[in-house]
Amino acid sequence: MLKLLETFKMVYETKNFSKAAELLFISQPTVSAQIKQLEQDLDTPLFLRNGRKNVIATPQEEYLYEKALNLLDEWSTIRSEERRVGKECRS
């Protein structure tokens, strides 16, 4: 799920599937598939596609972006704390 949210975040910020793919070092079809999976999981469209150009935000996308930022930030904090604790235990 976190990978899907990372991809969603990048598409949201770039408003472009191809640019998001480039920045994530994955293929554009992979980005499309991950966004499609997230849309299916949430049972709602997140982006209005405008051909191969930019995508347009939906109200659902705006809400999810804020929640995704919080989740990804929290996950980063958890990972950092776990690494710190792991290092302390090995010392």
mmCIF file of N, CA and C in Angstrom:
data_model
loop_
_atom_site.group_PDB
_atom_site.id
_atom_site.type_symbol
_atom_site.label_atom_id
_atom_site.label_comp_id
_atom_site.label_asym_id
_atom_site.label_seq_id
_atom_site.Cartn_x
_atom_site.Cartn_y
_atom_site.Cartn_z
ATOM 1 N N MET A 1 0.821 -1.193 0.000
ATOM 2 C CA MET A 1 0.000 0.000 0.000
ATOM 3 C C MET A 1 0.868 1.261 0.000
ATOM 4 N N LEU A 2 1.978 1.244 0.735
ATOM 5 C CA LEU A 2 2.833 2.434 0.790
ATOM 6 C C LEU A 2 3.425 2.760 -0.579
ATOM 7 N N LYS A 3 3.759 1.724 -1.349
ATOM 8 C CA LYS A 3 4.283 1.957 -2.694
ATOM 9 C C LYS A 3 3.233 2.653 -3.556
ATOM 10 N N LEU A 4 1.977 2.237 -3.430
ATOM 11 C CA LEU A 4 0.900 2.870 -4.186
ATOM 12 C C LEU A 4 0.748 4.330 -3.779
ATOM 13 N N LEU A 5 0.861 4.601 -2.496
ATOM 14 C CA LEU A 5 0.747 5.978 -2.015
ATOM 15 C C LEU A 5 1.930 6.834 -2.459
ATOM 16 N N GLU A 6 3.119 6.257 -2.493
ATOM 17 C CA GLU A 6 4.293 6.987 -2.987
ATOM 18 C C GLU A 6 4.090 7.365 -4.455
ATOM 19 N N THR A 7 3.587 6.416 -5.231
ATOM 20 C CA THR A 7 3.332 6.680 -6.644
ATOM 21 C C THR A 7 2.242 7.732 -6.792
ATOM 22 N N PHE A 8 1.173 7.585 -6.029
ATOM 23 C CA PHE A 8 0.091 8.571 -6.056
ATOM 24 C C PHE A 8 0.629 9.964 -5.745
ATOM 25 N N LYS A 9 1.437 10.074 -4.715
ATOM 26 C CA LYS A 9 2.003 11.365 -4.302
ATOM 27 C C LYS A 9 2.790 11.995 -5.442
ATOM 28 N N MET A 10 3.593 11.194 -6.122
ATOM 29 C CA MET A 10 4.420 11.731 -7.201
ATOM 30 C C MET A 10 3.561 12.168 -8.396
ATOM 31 N N VAL A 11 2.540 11.393 -8.730
ATOM 32 C CA VAL A 11 1.643 11.796 -9.823
ATOM 33 C C VAL A 11 0.909 13.070 -9.431
ATOM 34 N N TYR A 12 0.458 13.137 -8.212
ATOM 35 C CA TYR A 12 -0.236 14.336 -7.732
ATOM 36 C C TYR A 12 0.665 15.565 -7.864
ATOM 37 N N GLU A 13 1.902 15.426 -7.447
ATOM 38 C CA GLU A 13 2.815 16.569 -7.434
ATOM 39 C C GLU A 13 3.271 16.986 -8.831
ATOM 40 N N THR A 14 3.417 16.021 -9.722
ATOM 41 C CA THR A 14 3.869 16.341 -11.081
ATOM 42 C C THR A 14 2.707 16.550 -12.044
ATOM 43 N N LYS A 15 1.534 16.033 -11.680
ATOM 44 C CA LYS A 15 0.352 16.070 -12.549
ATOM 45 C C LYS A 15 0.629 15.402 -13.897
ATOM 46 N N ASN A 16 1.534 14.408 -13.874
ATOM 47 C CA ASN A 16 1.925 13.765 -15.115
ATOM 48 C C ASN A 16 2.444 12.354 -14.816
ATOM 49 N N PHE A 17 1.826 11.345 -15.440
ATOM 50 C CA PHE A 17 2.206 9.957 -15.184
ATOM 51 C C PHE A 17 3.637 9.680 -15.654
ATOM 52 N N SER A 18 3.997 10.194 -16.823
ATOM 53 C CA SER A 18 5.333 9.932 -17.364
ATOM 54 C C SER A 18 6.417 10.576 -16.511
ATOM 55 N N LYS A 19 6.194 11.804 -16.086
ATOM 56 C CA LYS A 19 7.180 12.490 -15.241
ATOM 57 C C LYS A 19 7.305 11.776 -13.892
ATOM 58 N N ALA A 20 6.185 11.345 -13.342
ATOM 59 C CA ALA A 20 6.221 10.600 -12.079
ATOM 60 C C ALA A 20 7.033 9.319 -12.247
ATOM 61 N N ALA A 21 6.821 8.625 -13.346
ATOM 62 C CA ALA A 21 7.567 7.386 -13.608
ATOM 63 C C ALA A 21 9.063 7.658 -13.671
ATOM 64 N N GLU A 22 9.421 8.709 -14.364
ATOM 65 C CA GLU A 22 10.831 9.082 -14.492
ATOM 66 C C GLU A 22 11.439 9.369 -13.122
ATOM 67 N N LEU A 23 10.750 10.115 -12.302
ATOM 68 C CA LEU A 23 11.271 10.474 -10.978
ATOM 69 C C LEU A 23 11.318 9.287 -10.023
ATOM 70 N N LEU A 24 10.422 8.317 -10.232
ATOM 71 C CA LEU A 24 10.389 7.130 -9.374
ATOM 72 C C LEU A 24 11.272 5.999 -9.909
ATOM 73 N N PHE A 25 11.854 6.201 -11.100
ATOM 74 C CA PHE A 25 12.693 5.189 -11.739
ATOM 75 C C PHE A 25 11.921 3.903 -12.024
ATOM 76 N N ILE A 26 10.670 4.068 -12.475
ATOM 77 C CA ILE A 26 9.849 2.939 -12.891
ATOM 78 C C ILE A 26 9.220 3.297 -14.235
ATOM 79 N N SER A 27 8.595 2.322 -14.878
ATOM 80 C CA SER A 27 7.992 2.585 -16.176
ATOM 81 C C SER A 27 6.645 3.291 -16.020
ATOM 82 N N GLN A 28 6.249 4.000 -17.061
ATOM 83 C CA GLN A 28 4.960 4.678 -17.047
ATOM 84 C C GLN A 28 3.806 3.688 -16.926
ATOM 85 N N PRO A 29 3.855 2.522 -17.615
ATOM 86 C CA PRO A 29 2.774 1.542 -17.410
ATOM 87 C C PRO A 29 2.675 1.052 -15.957
ATOM 88 N N THR A 30 3.804 0.994 -15.262
ATOM 89 C CA THR A 30 3.776 0.596 -13.848
ATOM 90 C C THR A 30 3.075 1.655 -13.018
ATOM 91 N N VAL A 31 3.351 2.918 -13.304
ATOM 92 C CA VAL A 31 2.662 4.011 -12.607
ATOM 93 C C VAL A 31 1.165 3.903 -12.853
ATOM 94 N N SER A 32 0.777 3.721 -14.105
ATOM 95 C CA SER A 32 -0.649 3.598 -14.450
ATOM 96 C C SER A 32 -1.296 2.437 -13.710
ATOM 97 N N ALA A 33 -0.605 1.308 -13.672
ATOM 98 C CA ALA A 33 -1.153 0.129 -12.996
ATOM 99 C C ALA A 33 -1.294 0.370 -11.493
ATOM 100 N N GLN A 34 -0.321 1.025 -10.894
ATOM 101 C CA GLN A 34 -0.388 1.289 -9.454
ATOM 102 C C GLN A 34 -1.506 2.275 -9.126
ATOM 103 N N ILE A 35 -1.690 3.291 -9.956
ATOM 104 C CA ILE A 35 -2.776 4.245 -9.731
ATOM 105 C C ILE A 35 -4.122 3.546 -9.931
ATOM 106 N N LYS A 36 -4.207 2.710 -10.949
ATOM 107 C CA LYS A 36 -5.442 1.958 -11.189
ATOM 108 C C LYS A 36 -5.761 1.064 -9.989
ATOM 109 N N GLN A 37 -4.740 0.409 -9.437
ATOM 110 C CA GLN A 37 -4.944 -0.450 -8.262
ATOM 111 C C GLN A 37 -5.439 0.367 -7.074
ATOM 112 N N LEU A 38 -4.850 1.515 -6.849
ATOM 113 C CA LEU A 38 -5.270 2.371 -5.743
ATOM 114 C C LEU A 38 -6.707 2.846 -5.953
ATOM 115 N N GLU A 39 -7.045 3.216 -7.171
ATOM 116 C CA GLU A 39 -8.407 3.638 -7.476
ATOM 117 C C GLU A 39 -9.396 2.498 -7.234
ATOM 118 N N GLN A 40 -8.995 1.271 -7.600
ATOM 119 C CA GLN A 40 -9.863 0.117 -7.345
ATOM 120 C C GLN A 40 -9.998 -0.153 -5.855
ATOM 121 N N ASP A 41 -8.885 -0.074 -5.133
ATOM 122 C CA ASP A 41 -8.917 -0.299 -3.684
ATOM 123 C C ASP A 41 -9.828 0.706 -2.987
ATOM 124 N N LEU A 42 -9.805 1.945 -3.454
ATOM 125 C CA LEU A 42 -10.603 3.007 -2.835
ATOM 126 C C LEU A 42 -11.981 3.153 -3.476
ATOM 127 N N ASP A 43 -12.187 2.449 -4.581
ATOM 128 C CA ASP A 43 -13.449 2.489 -5.318
ATOM 129 C C ASP A 43 -13.835 3.916 -5.713
ATOM 130 N N THR A 44 -12.837 4.652 -6.207
ATOM 131 C CA THR A 44 -13.090 6.026 -6.653
ATOM 132 C C THR A 44 -11.995 6.465 -7.618
ATOM 133 N N PRO A 45 -12.346 7.249 -8.624
ATOM 134 C CA PRO A 45 -11.298 7.797 -9.495
ATOM 135 C C PRO A 45 -10.525 8.885 -8.752
ATOM 136 N N LEU A 46 -9.228 8.903 -8.971
ATOM 137 C CA LEU A 46 -8.385 9.908 -8.318
ATOM 138 C C LEU A 46 -7.908 10.970 -9.289
ATOM 139 N N PHE A 47 -7.723 10.584 -10.533
ATOM 140 C CA PHE A 47 -7.234 11.510 -11.542
ATOM 141 C C PHE A 47 -8.135 11.458 -12.764
ATOM 142 N N LEU A 48 -8.382 12.614 -13.342
ATOM 143 C CA LEU A 48 -9.044 12.689 -14.633
ATOM 144 C C LEU A 48 -7.932 12.778 -15.662
ATOM 145 N N ARG A 49 -7.852 11.764 -16.530
ATOM 146 C CA ARG A 49 -6.778 11.725 -17.520
ATOM 147 C C ARG A 49 -7.100 12.674 -18.661
ATOM 148 N N ASN A 50 -6.068 13.367 -19.104
ATOM 149 C CA ASN A 50 -6.195 14.320 -20.201
ATOM 150 C C ASN A 50 -5.234 13.879 -21.300
ATOM 151 N N GLY A 51 -5.510 12.714 -21.879
ATOM 152 C CA GLY A 51 -4.605 12.174 -22.890
ATOM 153 C C GLY A 51 -3.260 11.838 -22.284
ATOM 154 N N ARG A 52 -2.196 12.100 -23.031
ATOM 155 C CA ARG A 52 -0.848 11.826 -22.543
ATOM 156 C C ARG A 52 -0.258 13.033 -21.833
ATOM 157 N N LYS A 53 -1.029 14.066 -21.712
ATOM 158 C CA LYS A 53 -0.547 15.290 -21.072
ATOM 159 C C LYS A 53 -0.786 15.217 -19.564
ATOM 160 N N ASN A 54 -1.093 16.321 -18.995
ATOM 161 C CA ASN A 54 -1.290 16.404 -17.550
ATOM 162 C C ASN A 54 -2.603 15.767 -17.116
ATOM 163 N N VAL A 55 -2.669 15.452 -15.830
ATOM 164 C CA VAL A 55 -3.893 14.917 -15.240
ATOM 165 C C VAL A 55 -4.533 16.017 -14.400
ATOM 166 N N ILE A 56 -5.817 15.881 -14.189
ATOM 167 C CA ILE A 56 -6.578 16.875 -13.438
ATOM 168 C C ILE A 56 -7.009 16.263 -12.111
ATOM 169 N N ALA A 57 -6.893 17.032 -11.051
ATOM 170 C CA ALA A 57 -7.239 16.558 -9.713
ATOM 171 C C ALA A 57 -8.748 16.423 -9.547
ATOM 172 N N THR A 58 -9.136 15.429 -8.769
ATOM 173 C CA THR A 58 -10.523 15.274 -8.340
ATOM 174 C C THR A 58 -10.594 15.664 -6.870
ATOM 175 N N PRO A 59 -11.786 15.928 -6.340
ATOM 176 C CA PRO A 59 -11.883 16.229 -4.901
ATOM 177 C C PRO A 59 -11.337 15.085 -4.039
ATOM 178 N N GLN A 60 -11.539 13.846 -4.479
ATOM 179 C CA GLN A 60 -11.029 12.698 -3.734
ATOM 180 C C GLN A 60 -9.507 12.720 -3.679
ATOM 181 N N GLU A 61 -8.904 13.168 -4.765
ATOM 182 C CA GLU A 61 -7.449 13.225 -4.841
ATOM 183 C C GLU A 61 -6.889 14.222 -3.837
ATOM 184 N N GLU A 62 -7.519 15.358 -3.729
ATOM 185 C CA GLU A 62 -7.065 16.384 -2.784
ATOM 186 C C GLU A 62 -7.074 15.836 -1.352
ATOM 187 N N TYR A 63 -8.133 15.149 -0.992
ATOM 188 C CA TYR A 63 -8.265 14.568 0.343
ATOM 189 C C TYR A 63 -7.194 13.499 0.573
ATOM 190 N N LEU A 64 -7.055 12.599 -0.408
ATOM 191 C CA LEU A 64 -6.099 11.505 -0.265
ATOM 192 C C LEU A 64 -4.672 12.023 -0.187
ATOM 193 N N TYR A 65 -4.357 13.080 -0.921
ATOM 194 C CA TYR A 65 -2.993 13.613 -0.903
ATOM 195 C C TYR A 65 -2.594 14.028 0.514
ATOM 196 N N GLU A 66 -3.460 14.742 1.178
ATOM 197 C CA GLU A 66 -3.148 15.162 2.547
ATOM 198 C C GLU A 66 -2.975 13.965 3.468
ATOM 199 N N LYS A 67 -3.859 12.979 3.340
ATOM 200 C CA LYS A 67 -3.762 11.779 4.180
ATOM 201 C C LYS A 67 -2.511 10.981 3.840
ATOM 202 N N ALA A 68 -2.188 10.892 2.553
ATOM 203 C CA ALA A 68 -1.003 10.146 2.125
ATOM 204 C C ALA A 68 0.261 10.785 2.672
ATOM 205 N N LEU A 69 0.336 12.107 2.634
ATOM 206 C CA LEU A 69 1.507 12.790 3.193
ATOM 207 C C LEU A 69 1.689 12.441 4.661
ATOM 208 N N ASN A 70 0.599 12.447 5.406
ATOM 209 C CA ASN A 70 0.666 12.106 6.831
ATOM 210 C C ASN A 70 1.124 10.666 7.037
ATOM 211 N N LEU A 71 0.551 9.737 6.280
ATOM 212 C CA LEU A 71 0.920 8.323 6.407
ATOM 213 C C LEU A 71 2.377 8.090 6.035
ATOM 214 N N LEU A 72 2.813 8.669 4.932
ATOM 215 C CA LEU A 72 4.193 8.473 4.487
ATOM 216 C C LEU A 72 5.177 9.103 5.457
ATOM 217 N N ASP A 73 4.828 10.253 6.006
ATOM 218 C CA ASP A 73 5.683 10.899 6.993
ATOM 219 C C ASP A 73 5.768 10.051 8.262
ATOM 220 N N GLU A 74 4.639 9.538 8.697
ATOM 221 C CA GLU A 74 4.616 8.689 9.892
ATOM 222 C C GLU A 74 5.437 7.415 9.664
ATOM 223 N N TRP A 75 5.310 6.824 8.482
ATOM 224 C CA TRP A 75 6.067 5.612 8.167
ATOM 225 C C TRP A 75 7.567 5.915 8.182
ATOM 226 N N SER A 76 7.955 7.051 7.647
ATOM 227 C CA SER A 76 9.363 7.442 7.649
ATOM 228 C C SER A 76 9.878 7.594 9.079
ATOM 229 N N THR A 77 9.069 8.171 9.939
ATOM 230 C CA THR A 77 9.442 8.332 11.344
ATOM 231 C C THR A 77 9.598 6.971 12.020
ATOM 232 N N ILE A 78 8.666 6.077 11.756
ATOM 233 C CA ILE A 78 8.730 4.726 12.340
ATOM 234 C C ILE A 78 10.001 4.014 11.886
ATOM 235 N N ARG A 79 10.298 4.080 10.605
ATOM 236 C CA ARG A 79 11.501 3.426 10.078
ATOM 237 C C ARG A 79 12.757 3.999 10.719
ATOM 238 N N SER A 80 12.814 5.311 10.852
ATOM 239 C CA SER A 80 13.981 5.947 11.472
ATOM 240 C C SER A 80 14.142 5.510 12.921
ATOM 241 N N GLU A 81 13.044 5.476 13.654
ATOM 242 C CA GLU A 81 13.092 5.057 15.058
ATOM 243 C C GLU A 81 13.499 3.587 15.175
ATOM 244 N N GLU A 82 12.982 2.749 14.306
ATOM 245 C CA GLU A 82 13.341 1.331 14.345
ATOM 246 C C GLU A 82 14.827 1.138 14.064
ATOM 247 N N ARG A 83 15.346 1.883 13.119
ATOM 248 C CA ARG A 83 16.784 1.799 12.821
ATOM 249 C C ARG A 83 17.607 2.254 14.010
ATOM 250 N N ARG A 84 17.183 3.352 14.640
ATOM 251 C CA ARG A 84 17.895 3.868 15.802
ATOM 252 C C ARG A 84 17.899 2.853 16.937
ATOM 253 N N VAL A 85 16.733 2.289 17.207
ATOM 254 C CA VAL A 85 16.623 1.288 18.269
ATOM 255 C C VAL A 85 17.469 0.053 17.938
ATOM 256 N N GLY A 86 17.432 -0.343 16.677
ATOM 257 C CA GLY A 86 18.230 -1.496 16.255
ATOM 258 C C GLY A 86 19.713 -1.261 16.469
ATOM 259 N N LYS A 87 20.178 -0.080 16.150
ATOM 260 C CA LYS A 87 21.604 0.253 16.341
ATOM 261 C C LYS A 87 21.954 0.256 17.822
ATOM 262 N N GLU A 88 21.066 0.775 18.650
ATOM 263 C CA GLU A 88 21.316 0.818 20.096
ATOM 264 C C GLU A 88 21.382 -0.604 20.660
ATOM 265 N N CYS A 89 20.533 -1.483 20.161
ATOM 266 C CA CYS A 89 20.522 -2.861 20.657
ATOM 267 C C CYS A 89 21.786 -3.614 20.256
ATOM 268 N N ARG A 90 22.341 -3.259 19.105
ATOM 269 C CA ARG A 90 23.565 -3.937 18.633
ATOM 270 C C ARG A 90 24.807 -3.386 19.315
ATOM 271 N N SER A 91 24.697 -2.227 19.939
ATOM 272 C CA SER A 91 25.874 -1.602 20.563
ATOM 273 C C SER A 91 26.208 -2.204 21.897
#
